[in-house]
Amino acid sequence: MWQGRRVVLGVTGGIAAYKCVLLARELTRQGAEVDVVLSRGAAEFVGPVTFEAVTRRPVRSSLWERDGALDHVALGQRADLVVVAPATAHLMARAAAGLADDLLTSMLLASTAPVLLAPAMNDEMFANPATQANLATLLSRGWRVVGPGVGALAEGPSDRAGRMAEPDEILAHAARAVRVPGPLAGRRVIVTAGPTREPIDPVRVLTNRSSGKMGYRLAAGAWQRGAVVTLISGPSSEREPTGVALTRVDTTAQMAAAVRERIAGGDVLIMAAAPADYRPASPRDAKLPRSEGGFALELVPTDDILLATARDRPPDLTAVGFALETGNAIEKGRAKLHRKQLDMIVVNDALDPGAGFDVDTNAVTILDRHGAVTPVSLRSKAAVAEAILDAIEQFRA
Ligand code: CTP
């Protein structure tokens, strides 16, 4: 996604400047060309050499550098995105007023690229009506803002906003800012992820090996494409994706209820979850003591969520299912596509090396109800999610 993109990273004077080294490094690692512009204050916190080392590009900090006479125009004009992180109250005030008294503010004034700010300051400074008015002005000009969040500030703990958003959150917002809006922009996407678990007794459950990785990557990817995303997740240790509304559930019945509740307003449903297909017929109220010895567990099938919600689907909803098979995957996937009344199905063969549960990679084949077959070779689950979202966009185009 970042390959070949040009990002100007403006860094102003706040303690959080050190975190932006990680941001510059990650953008560079993902293929972006990152030009760092430091304000005078920023250079007091992190030196240019550090940023030069991670971006492998010269760092600018002044309007008056040799050979840099037109940098303030050129840098911003060739950028795909300008990120200012941390953005101090002072930078926001100067930008709102249209001042051009250093390289960073001049560059901002001369640029037509999207701008993303990550404010960081004392909580009183952020709450101050002057800062809020400047923020409102910048938002009204189409600038984007991520954070600030609540949490520890340099001066101690705080329960009010002021702390800069974390680098991975800034990165997710940056990705959403540079994307050209496509068919998923503004659409409501519901994604399910992870396993579900069914109680045997109050301490024991029946579950499966699903990690939730594929569903979480799909939710993050759909949000980056501008969608309004709801993620309904069974137990998973994946981190909550930026921007996504997360609902946690435990059992297949709870997942079915959560899907049913949201489906009426949905444009796309992606059932990436691996809900438990069986549950104990009569879960015990008290812990089963080991001293009782062996026992047989009677299992009954759970609801098939896709089938159970088929009637509730709005007519123009794109329903996407998954099928994890062991052998004859395409054939079985095609049968499932029709049985579950789907528009598309993503087929996995668990026997393929590197594909399936609890790994970071996947290889799939995407089938749609018109007969299109799209093989997606082995790659990271984030890249597979991109291919699936591309296919959904094409299907809806
Ligand atoms: N699915 C569902 N409700 C369930 C089980 C699965 O909606 N109780 C969904 C999955 O999220 C997936 C699709 O159905 O999108 C196919 O899941 P899979 O487990 O492969 O299918 P099953 O219906 O369980 O078929 P089988 O066990 O016969 O292979």
JSON list of C-alpha atoms and ligand atoms in Angstrom, two decimals, residues 192 252 270-277 302-307 320-325 336 339-340 342 345, ligand 1:
[
{"chain": "A", "resi": 192, "resn": "THR", "atom": "CA", "xyz": [-17.20, -11.79, 11.82]},
{"chain": "A", "resi": 252, "resn": "THR", "atom": "CA", "xyz": [-22.37, -19.22, 18.17]},
{"chain": "A", "resi": 270, "resn": "ILE", "atom": "CA", "xyz": [-18.09, -11.10, 5.50]},
{"chain": "A", "resi": 271, "resn": "MET", "atom": "CA", "xyz": [-18.40, -14.27, 7.58]},
{"chain": "A", "resi": 272, "resn": "ALA", "atom": "CA", "xyz": [-14.73, -14.97, 8.27]},
{"chain": "A", "resi": 273, "resn": "ALA", "atom": "CA", "xyz": [-15.49, -16.51, 11.65]},
{"chain": "A", "resi": 274, "resn": "ALA", "atom": "CA", "xyz": [-15.26, -20.21, 12.38]},
{"chain": "A", "resi": 275, "resn": "PRO", "atom": "CA", "xyz": [-18.28, -20.59, 14.67]},
{"chain": "A", "resi": 276, "resn": "ALA", "atom": "CA", "xyz": [-18.45, -23.80, 16.66]},
{"chain": "A", "resi": 277, "resn": "ASP", "atom": "CA", "xyz": [-20.74, -26.17, 14.79]},
{"chain": "A", "resi": 302, "resn": "THR", "atom": "CA", "xyz": [-25.58, -24.92, 16.63]},
{"chain": "A", "resi": 303, "resn": "ASP", "atom": "CA", "xyz": [-27.43, -22.60, 14.26]},
{"chain": "A", "resi": 304, "resn": "ASP", "atom": "CA", "xyz": [-25.83, -22.03, 10.89]},
{"chain": "A", "resi": 305, "resn": "ILE", "atom": "CA", "xyz": [-25.48, -18.22, 11.11]},
{"chain": "A", "resi": 306, "resn": "LEU", "atom": "CA", "xyz": [-25.43, -17.64, 7.36]},
{"chain": "A", "resi": 307, "resn": "LEU", "atom": "CA", "xyz": [-28.50, -19.77, 6.78]},
{"chain": "A", "resi": 320, "resn": "VAL", "atom": "CA", "xyz": [-19.32, -13.41, 1.58]},
{"chain": "A", "resi": 321, "resn": "GLY", "atom": "CA", "xyz": [-18.60, -16.71, 3.28]},
{"chain": "A", "resi": 322, "resn": "PHE", "atom": "CA", "xyz": [-15.48, -18.75, 3.93]},
{"chain": "A", "resi": 323, "resn": "ALA", "atom": "CA", "xyz": [-14.94, -22.45, 3.50]},
{"chain": "A", "resi": 324, "resn": "LEU", "atom": "CA", "xyz": [-12.07, -24.32, 5.09]},
{"chain": "A", "resi": 325, "resn": "GLU", "atom": "CA", "xyz": [-11.82, -27.72, 3.48]},
{"chain": "A", "resi": 336, "resn": "LYS", "atom": "CA", "xyz": [-21.39, -24.21, 0.02]},
{"chain": "A", "resi": 339, "resn": "ARG", "atom": "CA", "xyz": [-26.28, -23.92, -0.14]},
{"chain": "A", "resi": 340, "resn": "LYS", "atom": "CA", "xyz": [-25.64, -20.83, 2.00]},
{"chain": "A", "resi": 342, "resn": "LEU", "atom": "CA", "xyz": [-23.85, -16.46, -0.88]},
{"chain": "A", "resi": 345, "resn": "ILE", "atom": "CA", "xyz": [-17.00, -17.60, -1.02]},
{"chain": "B", "resi": 1, "resn": "CTP", "atom": "N1", "xyz": [-20.80, -20.57, 9.36]},
{"chain": "B", "resi": 1, "resn": "CTP", "atom": "C1", "xyz": [-21.96, -20.06, 9.90]},
{"chain": "B", "resi": 1, "resn": "CTP", "atom": "N2", "xyz": [-22.52, -20.65, 10.98]},
{"chain": "B", "resi": 1, "resn": "CTP", "atom": "C2", "xyz": [-21.99, -21.76, 11.53]},
{"chain": "B", "resi": 1, "resn": "CTP", "atom": "C3", "xyz": [-20.83, -22.33, 10.96]},
{"chain": "B", "resi": 1, "resn": "CTP", "atom": "C4", "xyz": [-20.26, -21.71, 9.85]},
{"chain": "B", "resi": 1, "resn": "CTP", "atom": "O1", "xyz": [-22.45, -19.06, 9.40]},
{"chain": "B", "resi": 1, "resn": "CTP", "atom": "N3", "xyz": [-22.56, -22.30, 12.60]},
{"chain": "B", "resi": 1, "resn": "CTP", "atom": "C5", "xyz": [-20.20, -19.88, 8.21]},
{"chain": "B", "resi": 1, "resn": "CTP", "atom": "C6", "xyz": [-18.72, -19.62, 8.36]},
{"chain": "B", "resi": 1, "resn": "CTP", "atom": "O2", "xyz": [-18.46, -18.38, 8.97]},
{"chain": "B", "resi": 1, "resn": "CTP", "atom": "C7", "xyz": [-18.24, -19.65, 6.92]},
{"chain": "B", "resi": 1, "resn": "CTP", "atom": "C8", "xyz": [-19.22, -20.60, 6.24]},
{"chain": "B", "resi": 1, "resn": "CTP", "atom": "O3", "xyz": [-20.34, -20.70, 7.10]},
{"chain": "B", "resi": 1, "resn": "CTP", "atom": "O4", "xyz": [-18.37, -18.40, 6.31]},
{"chain": "B", "resi": 1, "resn": "CTP", "atom": "C9", "xyz": [-18.68, -21.97, 6.00]},
{"chain": "B", "resi": 1, "resn": "CTP", "atom": "O5", "xyz": [-18.19, -22.50, 7.20]},
{"chain": "B", "resi": 1, "resn": "CTP", "atom": "P1", "xyz": [-17.76, -24.02, 7.29]},
{"chain": "B", "resi": 1, "resn": "CTP", "atom": "O6", "xyz": [-17.41, -24.36, 8.69]},
{"chain": "B", "resi": 1, "resn": "CTP", "atom": "O7", "xyz": [-16.78, -24.33, 6.21]},
{"chain": "B", "resi": 1, "resn": "CTP", "atom": "O8", "xyz": [-19.14, -24.71, 6.86]},
{"chain": "B", "resi": 1, "resn": "CTP", "atom": "P2", "xyz": [-20.13, -25.65, 7.57]},
{"chain": "B", "resi": 1, "resn": "CTP", "atom": "O9", "xyz": [-21.50, -25.13, 7.33]},
{"chain": "B", "resi": 1, "resn": "CTP", "atom": "O10", "xyz": [-19.72, -25.90, 8.98]},
{"chain": "B", "resi": 1, "resn": "CTP", "atom": "O11", "xyz": [-19.98, -26.94, 6.67]},
{"chain": "B", "resi": 1, "resn": "CTP", "atom": "P3", "xyz": [-19.25, -28.34, 6.91]},
{"chain": "B", "resi": 1, "resn": "CTP", "atom": "O12", "xyz": [-18.95, -28.45, 8.36]},
{"chain": "B", "resi": 1, "resn": "CTP", "atom": "O13", "xyz": [-20.27, -29.28, 6.42]},
{"chain": "B", "resi": 1, "resn": "CTP", "atom": "O14", "xyz": [-18.05, -28.30, 6.04]}
]
